[in-house]
Tab-separated table of C-alpha atoms and ligand atoms in Angstrom:
chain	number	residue	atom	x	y	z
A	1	UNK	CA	202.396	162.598	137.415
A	2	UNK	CA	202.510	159.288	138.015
A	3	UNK	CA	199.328	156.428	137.366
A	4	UNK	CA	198.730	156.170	141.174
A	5	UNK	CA	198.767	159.944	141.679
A	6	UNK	CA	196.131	160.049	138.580
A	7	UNK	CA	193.841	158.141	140.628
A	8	UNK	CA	193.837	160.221	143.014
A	9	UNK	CA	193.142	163.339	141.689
A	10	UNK	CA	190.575	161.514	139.305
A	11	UNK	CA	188.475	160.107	142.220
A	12	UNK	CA	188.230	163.108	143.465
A	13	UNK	CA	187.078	165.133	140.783
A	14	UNK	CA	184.472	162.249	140.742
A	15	UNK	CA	183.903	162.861	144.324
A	16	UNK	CA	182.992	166.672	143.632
A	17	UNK	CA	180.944	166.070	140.631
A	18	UNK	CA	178.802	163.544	142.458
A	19	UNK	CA	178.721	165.789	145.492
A	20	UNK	CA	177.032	168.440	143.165
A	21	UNK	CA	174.477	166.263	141.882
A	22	UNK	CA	173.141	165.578	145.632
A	23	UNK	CA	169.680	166.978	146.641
A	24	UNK	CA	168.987	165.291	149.888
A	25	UNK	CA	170.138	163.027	152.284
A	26	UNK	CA	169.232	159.704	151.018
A	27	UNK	CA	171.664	160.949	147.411
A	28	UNK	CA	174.372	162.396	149.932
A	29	UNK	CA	174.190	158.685	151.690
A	30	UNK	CA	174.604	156.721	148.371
A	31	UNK	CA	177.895	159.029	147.522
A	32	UNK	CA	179.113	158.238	150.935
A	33	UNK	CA	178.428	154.903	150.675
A	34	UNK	CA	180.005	154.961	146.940
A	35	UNK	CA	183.486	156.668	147.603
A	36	UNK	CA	184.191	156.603	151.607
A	37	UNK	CA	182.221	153.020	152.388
A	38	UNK	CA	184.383	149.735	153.148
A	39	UNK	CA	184.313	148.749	149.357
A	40	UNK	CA	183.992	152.705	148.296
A	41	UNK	CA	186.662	153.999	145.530
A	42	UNK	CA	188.767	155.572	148.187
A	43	UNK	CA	188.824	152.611	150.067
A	44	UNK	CA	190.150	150.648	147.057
A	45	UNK	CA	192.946	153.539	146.453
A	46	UNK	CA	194.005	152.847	149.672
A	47	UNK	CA	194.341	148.719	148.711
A	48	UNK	CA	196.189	150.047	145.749
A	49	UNK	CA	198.469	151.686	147.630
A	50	UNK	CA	199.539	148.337	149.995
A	51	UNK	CA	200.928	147.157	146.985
A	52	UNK	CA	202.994	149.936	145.816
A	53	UNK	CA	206.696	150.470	146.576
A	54	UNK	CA	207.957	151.915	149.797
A	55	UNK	CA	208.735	155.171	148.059
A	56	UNK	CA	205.297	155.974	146.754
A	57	UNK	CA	203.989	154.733	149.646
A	58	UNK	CA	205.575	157.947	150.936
A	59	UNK	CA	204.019	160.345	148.732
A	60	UNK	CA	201.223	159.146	147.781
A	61	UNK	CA	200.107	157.780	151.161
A	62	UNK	CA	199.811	162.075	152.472
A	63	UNK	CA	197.804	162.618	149.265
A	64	UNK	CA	195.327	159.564	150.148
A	65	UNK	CA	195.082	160.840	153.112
A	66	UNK	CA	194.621	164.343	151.946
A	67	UNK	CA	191.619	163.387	150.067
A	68	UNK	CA	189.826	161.353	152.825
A	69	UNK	CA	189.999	164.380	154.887
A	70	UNK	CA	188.560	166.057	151.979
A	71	UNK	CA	186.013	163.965	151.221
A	72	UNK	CA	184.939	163.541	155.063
A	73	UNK	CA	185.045	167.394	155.272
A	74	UNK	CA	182.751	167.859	152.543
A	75	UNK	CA	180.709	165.363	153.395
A	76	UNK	CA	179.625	166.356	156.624
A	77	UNK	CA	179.442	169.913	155.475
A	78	UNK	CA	176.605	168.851	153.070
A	79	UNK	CA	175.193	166.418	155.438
A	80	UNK	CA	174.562	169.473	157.893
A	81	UNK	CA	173.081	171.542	155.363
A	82	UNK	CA	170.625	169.373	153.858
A	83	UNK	CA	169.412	168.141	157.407
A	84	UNK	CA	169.043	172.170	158.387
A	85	UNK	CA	166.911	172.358	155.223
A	86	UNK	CA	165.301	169.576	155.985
A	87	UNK	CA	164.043	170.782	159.625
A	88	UNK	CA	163.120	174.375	158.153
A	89	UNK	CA	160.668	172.357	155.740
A	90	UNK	CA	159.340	170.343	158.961
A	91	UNK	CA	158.789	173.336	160.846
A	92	UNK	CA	157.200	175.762	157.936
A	93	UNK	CA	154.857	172.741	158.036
A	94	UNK	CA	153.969	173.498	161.813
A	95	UNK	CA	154.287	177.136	161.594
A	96	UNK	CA	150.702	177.751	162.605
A	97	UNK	CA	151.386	175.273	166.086
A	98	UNK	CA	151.481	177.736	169.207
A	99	UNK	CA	152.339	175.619	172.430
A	100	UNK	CA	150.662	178.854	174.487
A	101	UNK	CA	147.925	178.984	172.429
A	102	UNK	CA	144.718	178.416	174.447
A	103	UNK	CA	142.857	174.924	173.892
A	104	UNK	CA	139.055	174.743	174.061
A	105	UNK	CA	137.743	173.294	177.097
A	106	UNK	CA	136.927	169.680	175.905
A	107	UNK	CA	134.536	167.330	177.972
A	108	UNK	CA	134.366	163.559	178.600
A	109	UNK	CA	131.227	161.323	178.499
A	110	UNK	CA	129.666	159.979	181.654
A	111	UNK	CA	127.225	157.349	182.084
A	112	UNK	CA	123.399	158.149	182.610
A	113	UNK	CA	121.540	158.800	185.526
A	114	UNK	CA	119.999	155.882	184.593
A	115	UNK	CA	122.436	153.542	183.696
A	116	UNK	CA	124.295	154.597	186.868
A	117	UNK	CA	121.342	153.959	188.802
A	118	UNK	CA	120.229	150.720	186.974
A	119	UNK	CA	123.940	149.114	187.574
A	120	UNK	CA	123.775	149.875	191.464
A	121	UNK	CA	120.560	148.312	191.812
A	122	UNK	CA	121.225	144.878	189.583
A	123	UNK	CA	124.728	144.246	191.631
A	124	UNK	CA	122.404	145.134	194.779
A	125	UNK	CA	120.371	141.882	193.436
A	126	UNK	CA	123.032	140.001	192.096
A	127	UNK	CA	125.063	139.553	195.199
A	128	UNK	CA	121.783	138.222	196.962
A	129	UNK	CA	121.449	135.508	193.608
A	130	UNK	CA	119.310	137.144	191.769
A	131	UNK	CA	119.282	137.388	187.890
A	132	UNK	CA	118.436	140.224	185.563
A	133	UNK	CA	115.648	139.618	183.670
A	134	UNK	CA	114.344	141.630	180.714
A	135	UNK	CA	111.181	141.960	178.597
A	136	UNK	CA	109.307	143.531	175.897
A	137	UNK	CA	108.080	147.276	176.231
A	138	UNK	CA	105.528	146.439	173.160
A	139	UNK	CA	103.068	143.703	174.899
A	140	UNK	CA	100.326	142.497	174.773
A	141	UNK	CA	96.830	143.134	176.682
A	142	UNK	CA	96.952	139.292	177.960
A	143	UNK	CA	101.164	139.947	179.652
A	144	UNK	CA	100.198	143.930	180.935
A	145	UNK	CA	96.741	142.933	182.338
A	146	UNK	CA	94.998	139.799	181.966
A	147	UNK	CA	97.447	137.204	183.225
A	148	UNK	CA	98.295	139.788	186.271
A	149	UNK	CA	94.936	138.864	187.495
A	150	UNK	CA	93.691	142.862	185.564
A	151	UNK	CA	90.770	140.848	183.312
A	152	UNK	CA	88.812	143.433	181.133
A	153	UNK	CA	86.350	145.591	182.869
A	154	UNK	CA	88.247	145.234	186.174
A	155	UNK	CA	88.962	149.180	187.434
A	156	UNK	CA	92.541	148.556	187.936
A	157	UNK	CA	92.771	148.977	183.946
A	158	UNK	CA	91.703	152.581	184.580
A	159	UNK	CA	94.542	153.505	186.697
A	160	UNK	CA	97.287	152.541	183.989
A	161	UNK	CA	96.562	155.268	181.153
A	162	UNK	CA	97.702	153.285	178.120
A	163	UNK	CA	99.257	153.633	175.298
A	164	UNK	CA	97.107	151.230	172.939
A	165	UNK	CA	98.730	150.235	169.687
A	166	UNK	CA	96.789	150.337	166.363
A	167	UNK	CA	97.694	146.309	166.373
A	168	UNK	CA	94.662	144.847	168.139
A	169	UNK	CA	95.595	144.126	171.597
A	170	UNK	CA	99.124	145.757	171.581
A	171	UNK	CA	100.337	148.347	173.848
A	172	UNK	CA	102.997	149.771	175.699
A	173	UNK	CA	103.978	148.560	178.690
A	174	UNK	CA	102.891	150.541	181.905
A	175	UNK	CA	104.712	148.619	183.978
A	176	UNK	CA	107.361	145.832	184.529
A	177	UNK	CA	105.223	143.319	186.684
A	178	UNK	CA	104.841	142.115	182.679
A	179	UNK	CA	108.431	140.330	183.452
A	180	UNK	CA	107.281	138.228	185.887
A	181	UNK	CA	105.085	136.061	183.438
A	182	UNK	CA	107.477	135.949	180.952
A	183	UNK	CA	109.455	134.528	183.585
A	184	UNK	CA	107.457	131.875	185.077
A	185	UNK	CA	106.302	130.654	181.528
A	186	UNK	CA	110.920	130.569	180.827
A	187	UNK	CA	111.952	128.810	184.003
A	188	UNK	CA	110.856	126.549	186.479
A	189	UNK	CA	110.991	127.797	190.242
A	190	UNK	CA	112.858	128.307	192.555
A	191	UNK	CA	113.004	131.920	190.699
A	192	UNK	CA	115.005	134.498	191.736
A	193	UNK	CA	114.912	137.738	188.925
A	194	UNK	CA	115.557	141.225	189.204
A	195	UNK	CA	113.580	143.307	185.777
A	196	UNK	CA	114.569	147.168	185.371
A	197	UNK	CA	112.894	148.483	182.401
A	198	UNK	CA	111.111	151.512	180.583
A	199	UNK	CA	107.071	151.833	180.978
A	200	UNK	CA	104.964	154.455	179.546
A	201	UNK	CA	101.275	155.951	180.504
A	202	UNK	CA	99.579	157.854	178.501
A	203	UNK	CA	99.461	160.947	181.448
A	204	UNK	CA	99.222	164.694	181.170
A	205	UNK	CA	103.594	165.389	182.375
A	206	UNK	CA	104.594	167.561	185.738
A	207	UNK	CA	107.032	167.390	187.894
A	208	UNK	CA	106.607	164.032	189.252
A	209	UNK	CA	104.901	162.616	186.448
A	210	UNK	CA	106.172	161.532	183.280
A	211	UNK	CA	104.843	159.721	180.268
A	212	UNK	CA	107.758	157.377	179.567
A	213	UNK	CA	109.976	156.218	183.129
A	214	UNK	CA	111.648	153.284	184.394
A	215	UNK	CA	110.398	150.735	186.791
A	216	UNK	CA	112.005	148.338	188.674
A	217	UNK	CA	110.536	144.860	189.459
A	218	UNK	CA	111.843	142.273	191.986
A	219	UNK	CA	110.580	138.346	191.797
A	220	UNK	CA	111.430	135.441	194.154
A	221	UNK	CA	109.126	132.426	194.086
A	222	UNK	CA	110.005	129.200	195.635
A	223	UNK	CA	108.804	126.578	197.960
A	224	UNK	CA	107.035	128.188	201.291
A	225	UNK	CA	108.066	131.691	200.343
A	226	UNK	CA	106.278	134.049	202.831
A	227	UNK	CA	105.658	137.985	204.000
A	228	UNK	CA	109.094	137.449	206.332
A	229	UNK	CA	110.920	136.933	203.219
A	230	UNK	CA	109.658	140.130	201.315
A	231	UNK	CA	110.425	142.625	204.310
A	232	UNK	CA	113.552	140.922	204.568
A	233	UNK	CA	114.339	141.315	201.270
A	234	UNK	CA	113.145	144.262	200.809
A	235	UNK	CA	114.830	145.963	203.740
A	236	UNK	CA	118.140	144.441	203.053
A	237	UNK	CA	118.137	145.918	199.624
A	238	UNK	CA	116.965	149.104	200.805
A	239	UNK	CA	119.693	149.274	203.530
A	240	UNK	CA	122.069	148.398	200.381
A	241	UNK	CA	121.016	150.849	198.100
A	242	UNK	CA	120.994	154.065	200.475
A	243	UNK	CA	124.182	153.076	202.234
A	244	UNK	CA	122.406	152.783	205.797
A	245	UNK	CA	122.672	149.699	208.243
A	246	UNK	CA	119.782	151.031	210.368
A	247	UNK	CA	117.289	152.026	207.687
A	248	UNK	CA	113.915	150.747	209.127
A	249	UNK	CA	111.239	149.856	207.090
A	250	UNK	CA	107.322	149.868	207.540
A	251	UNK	CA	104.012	148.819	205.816
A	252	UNK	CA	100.553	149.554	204.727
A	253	UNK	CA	97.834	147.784	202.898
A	254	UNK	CA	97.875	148.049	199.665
A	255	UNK	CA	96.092	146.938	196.682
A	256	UNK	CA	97.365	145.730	193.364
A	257	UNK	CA	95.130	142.819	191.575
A	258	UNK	CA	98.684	140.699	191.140
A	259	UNK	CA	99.334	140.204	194.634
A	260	UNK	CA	97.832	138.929	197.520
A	261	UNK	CA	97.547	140.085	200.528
A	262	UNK	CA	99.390	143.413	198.566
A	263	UNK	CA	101.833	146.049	201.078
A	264	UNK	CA	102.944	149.624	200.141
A	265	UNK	CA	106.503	149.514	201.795
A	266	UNK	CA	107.947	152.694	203.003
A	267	UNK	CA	111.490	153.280	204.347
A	268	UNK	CA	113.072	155.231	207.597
A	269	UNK	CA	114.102	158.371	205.866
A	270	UNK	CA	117.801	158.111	204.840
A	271	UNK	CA	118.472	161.427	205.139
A	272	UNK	CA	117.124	162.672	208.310
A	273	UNK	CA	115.591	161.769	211.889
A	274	UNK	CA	113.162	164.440	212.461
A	275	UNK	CA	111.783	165.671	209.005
A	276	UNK	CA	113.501	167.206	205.949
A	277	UNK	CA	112.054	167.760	202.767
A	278	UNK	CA	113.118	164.573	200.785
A	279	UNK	CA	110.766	163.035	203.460
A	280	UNK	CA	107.886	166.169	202.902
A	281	UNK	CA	108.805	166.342	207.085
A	282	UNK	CA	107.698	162.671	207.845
A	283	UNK	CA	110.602	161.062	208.361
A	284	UNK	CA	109.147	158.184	206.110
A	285	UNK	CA	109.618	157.658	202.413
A	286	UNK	CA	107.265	155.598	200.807
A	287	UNK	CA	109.296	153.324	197.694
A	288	UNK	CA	107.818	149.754	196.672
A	289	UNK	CA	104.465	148.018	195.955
A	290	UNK	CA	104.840	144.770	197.120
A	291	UNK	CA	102.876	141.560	197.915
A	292	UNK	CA	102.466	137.739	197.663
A	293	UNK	CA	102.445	136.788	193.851
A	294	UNK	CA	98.258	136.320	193.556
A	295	UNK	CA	97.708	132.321	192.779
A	296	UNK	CA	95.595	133.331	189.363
A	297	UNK	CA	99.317	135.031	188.597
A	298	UNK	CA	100.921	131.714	189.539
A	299	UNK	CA	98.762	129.779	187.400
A	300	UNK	CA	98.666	131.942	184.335
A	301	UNK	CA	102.411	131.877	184.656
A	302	UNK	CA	102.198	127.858	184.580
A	303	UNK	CA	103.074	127.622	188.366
A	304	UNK	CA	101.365	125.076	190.863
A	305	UNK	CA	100.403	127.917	193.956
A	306	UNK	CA	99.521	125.026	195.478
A	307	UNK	CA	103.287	124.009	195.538
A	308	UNK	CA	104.909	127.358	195.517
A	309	UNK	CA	104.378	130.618	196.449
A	310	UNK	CA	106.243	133.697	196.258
A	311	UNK	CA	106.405	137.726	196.875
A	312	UNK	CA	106.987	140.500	194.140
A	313	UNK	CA	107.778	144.512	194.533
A	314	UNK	CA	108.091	147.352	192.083
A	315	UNK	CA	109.304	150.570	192.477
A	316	UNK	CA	109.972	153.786	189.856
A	317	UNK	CA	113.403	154.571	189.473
A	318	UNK	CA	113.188	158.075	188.320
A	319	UNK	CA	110.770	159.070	191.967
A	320	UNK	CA	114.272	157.097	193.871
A	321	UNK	CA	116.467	159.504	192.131
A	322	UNK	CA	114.189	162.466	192.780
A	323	UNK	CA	113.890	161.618	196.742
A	324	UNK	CA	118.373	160.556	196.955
A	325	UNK	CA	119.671	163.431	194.635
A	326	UNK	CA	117.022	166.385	195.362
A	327	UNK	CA	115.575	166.212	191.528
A	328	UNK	CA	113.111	168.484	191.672
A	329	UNK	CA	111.371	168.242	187.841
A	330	UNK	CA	111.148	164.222	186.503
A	331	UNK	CA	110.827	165.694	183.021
A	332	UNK	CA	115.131	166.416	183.483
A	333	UNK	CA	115.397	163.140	183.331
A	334	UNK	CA	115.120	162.762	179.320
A	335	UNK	CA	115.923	166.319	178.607
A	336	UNK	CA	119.320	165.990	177.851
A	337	UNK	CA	120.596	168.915	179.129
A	338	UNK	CA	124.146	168.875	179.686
A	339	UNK	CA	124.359	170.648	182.840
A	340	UNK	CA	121.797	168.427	184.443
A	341	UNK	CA	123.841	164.837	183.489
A	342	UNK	CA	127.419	166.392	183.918
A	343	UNK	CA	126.238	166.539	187.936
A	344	UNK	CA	125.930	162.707	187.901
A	345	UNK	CA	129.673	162.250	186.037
B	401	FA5	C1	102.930	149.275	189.671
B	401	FA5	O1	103.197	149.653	188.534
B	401	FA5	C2	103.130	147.857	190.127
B	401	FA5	N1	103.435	147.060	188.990
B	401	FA5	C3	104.169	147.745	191.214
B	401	FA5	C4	104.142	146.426	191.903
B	401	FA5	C5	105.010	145.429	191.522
B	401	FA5	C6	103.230	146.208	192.952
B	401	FA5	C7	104.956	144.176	192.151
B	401	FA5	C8	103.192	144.977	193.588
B	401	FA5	C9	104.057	143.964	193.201
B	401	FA5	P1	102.323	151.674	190.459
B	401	FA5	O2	101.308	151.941	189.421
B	401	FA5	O3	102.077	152.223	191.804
B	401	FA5	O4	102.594	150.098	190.644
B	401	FA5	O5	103.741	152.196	189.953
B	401	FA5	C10	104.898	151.908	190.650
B	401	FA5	C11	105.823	153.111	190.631
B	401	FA5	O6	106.074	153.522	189.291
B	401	FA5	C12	105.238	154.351	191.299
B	401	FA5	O7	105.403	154.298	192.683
B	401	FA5	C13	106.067	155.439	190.688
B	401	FA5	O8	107.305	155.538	191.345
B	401	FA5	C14	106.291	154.915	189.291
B	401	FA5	N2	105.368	155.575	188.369
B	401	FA5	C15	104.095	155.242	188.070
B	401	FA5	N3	103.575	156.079	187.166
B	401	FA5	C16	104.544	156.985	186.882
B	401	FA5	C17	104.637	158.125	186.014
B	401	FA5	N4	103.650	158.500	185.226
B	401	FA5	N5	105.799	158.821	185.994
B	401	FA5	C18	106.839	158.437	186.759
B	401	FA5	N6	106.821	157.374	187.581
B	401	FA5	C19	105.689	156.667	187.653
């Protein structure tokens, strides 16, 4: 045997014993890479044999050949095993996933009755340039009542049931008409705001009455603001937030101690011409205390009534829901029943 066909055989002994050694792809790679790569041991055999004469050429040139078709057999015969024993490890990992199996009913979040309902109203506002306005639900006695023209003693005090605070002088809000000085004492006029918030009363709950519920308070004041402004105001929001052109609007007397003279606005029923019971068969639907901001409210606020003037409303948002979705118990509102807010998703 001559030195070239020594090689030979040599390398591939080596090529066996290394093949044996191989657990997994990554080893079976590095043999490749070692013995049939561009600089691998067979490669260099095959250098070898460029230089040799043209008569070993001949004979050793099949054997070469003979063991790169070896070594590429055995090679990909390994190659196939390992990756099948690979994939049987993947899938004994997965062997409890059943693509029939049935999958619990999952359900997505929704936004709030409220929030809904807040977010329609505010862009109602916005596109007629007004800005959302906030305040504190923990006043004071002097924002709730005394600077809305309510001073102590006065009976209006008796209608709001309030929660008092153990702080002297603190309570809860019972209503948002508390923005409005907040606002007058931020900003100089003209002022154009739009307030949703929560108010509470301390009231025995029923179906239309709740201790905690939203209110939603509307402020313009300006130079020679008048009564043609409110209705028209009020109207066109009206008309924007039930989705009717030829909602009507009409008005009664009133009284709250903020405004001056004060209206109870009412609205064509939006759901009916001759009587249905959203309307309770009246075809009317009464929705916002209104009136001309009273001049004591003005002044408390830091505003010259003798300059400006200007009209305010209020309405509940929970009582709007009731009348436009048919809610017939207020208390839903904050029960957090799922089946009750999944019907506003
Ligand atoms: C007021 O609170 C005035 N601040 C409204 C106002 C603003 C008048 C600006 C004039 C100018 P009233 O007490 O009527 O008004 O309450 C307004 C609305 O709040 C009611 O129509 C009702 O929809 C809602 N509301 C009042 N109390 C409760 C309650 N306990 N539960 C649910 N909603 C209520």
């Amino acid at each position: 045997m001559n030195n070239m066909q020594n090689l030979i055989e040599t390398t591939k002994q080596e090529f066996i014993s290394a093949l044996k050694k191989v657990n997994s792809l990554d080893e079976l790679e590095a043999v490749r890479i070692a013995f049939l790569g561009r600089n691998g041991k067979i490669g260099a055999l095959m250098d070898t044999l460029k230089k040799a004469s043209p008569e070993e050429k001949k004979g050793m040139g099949s054997l070469l050949n003979e063991l790169k078709e070896f070594a590429h057999h055995a090679y990909e015969e390994l190659q196939q095993q390992l990756q099948g024993q690979k994939l049987k490890k993947e899938l004994a990992k997965h062997s409890s996933f059943d693509v029939t199996a049935y999958k619990k009913h999952t359900s997505s979040g929704s936004l709030h009755l409220y929030t809904h309902l807040i977010e329609k109203l505010e862009n109602i506002f916005i596109s007629m340039g007004y800005q959302v306005a906030t305040g504190p639900e923990v006043e004071t006695e002097y924002y709730n009542f005394s600077a809305l023209n309510i001073p102590e003693n006065h009976p209006a005090r008796e209608l709001h049931d309030t929660f008092w605070l153990t702080l002297p002088d603190y309570l809860l809000r019972t209503h948002t008409s508390t923005v409005q000085i907040h606002m007058m004492e931020q900003k100089k006029p003209p002022l154009a705001i739009v307030a949703p918030g929560r108010c509470y009363r301390n009231e025995a709950t029923d179906a239309t009455h709740d201790f905690m519920f939203t209110q939603v308070e509307c402020m313009l004041i300006d130079k020679n603001i008048s009564i043609a402004h409110l209705l028209a105001t009020a109207k066109t929001f009206l008309q924007e937030l039930f989705d009717k052109k030829d909602l009507k609007i009409r008005v009664r007397p009133g009284y709250f101690p903020f405004v001056e003279p004060g209206l109870e606005i009412d609205a064509s029923c939006p759901f009916c011409t001759n009587g249905c019971s959203a309307c309770k068969k009246t075809t009317w639907i009464e929705l916002l205390g209104s009136g001309l901001i009273h001049p004591n409210v003005l002044k408390c606020g830091g505003i010259d009534p003798a300059v400006y003037s200007g009209f305010a409303f209020g309405m509940g948002l929970e009582r709007l829901a009731m009348i436009n979705y048919g809610i017939h118990d207020i208390r839903l509102f904050h029960s957090n029943k799922i089946e009750f807010l999944t019907q506003f998703s």
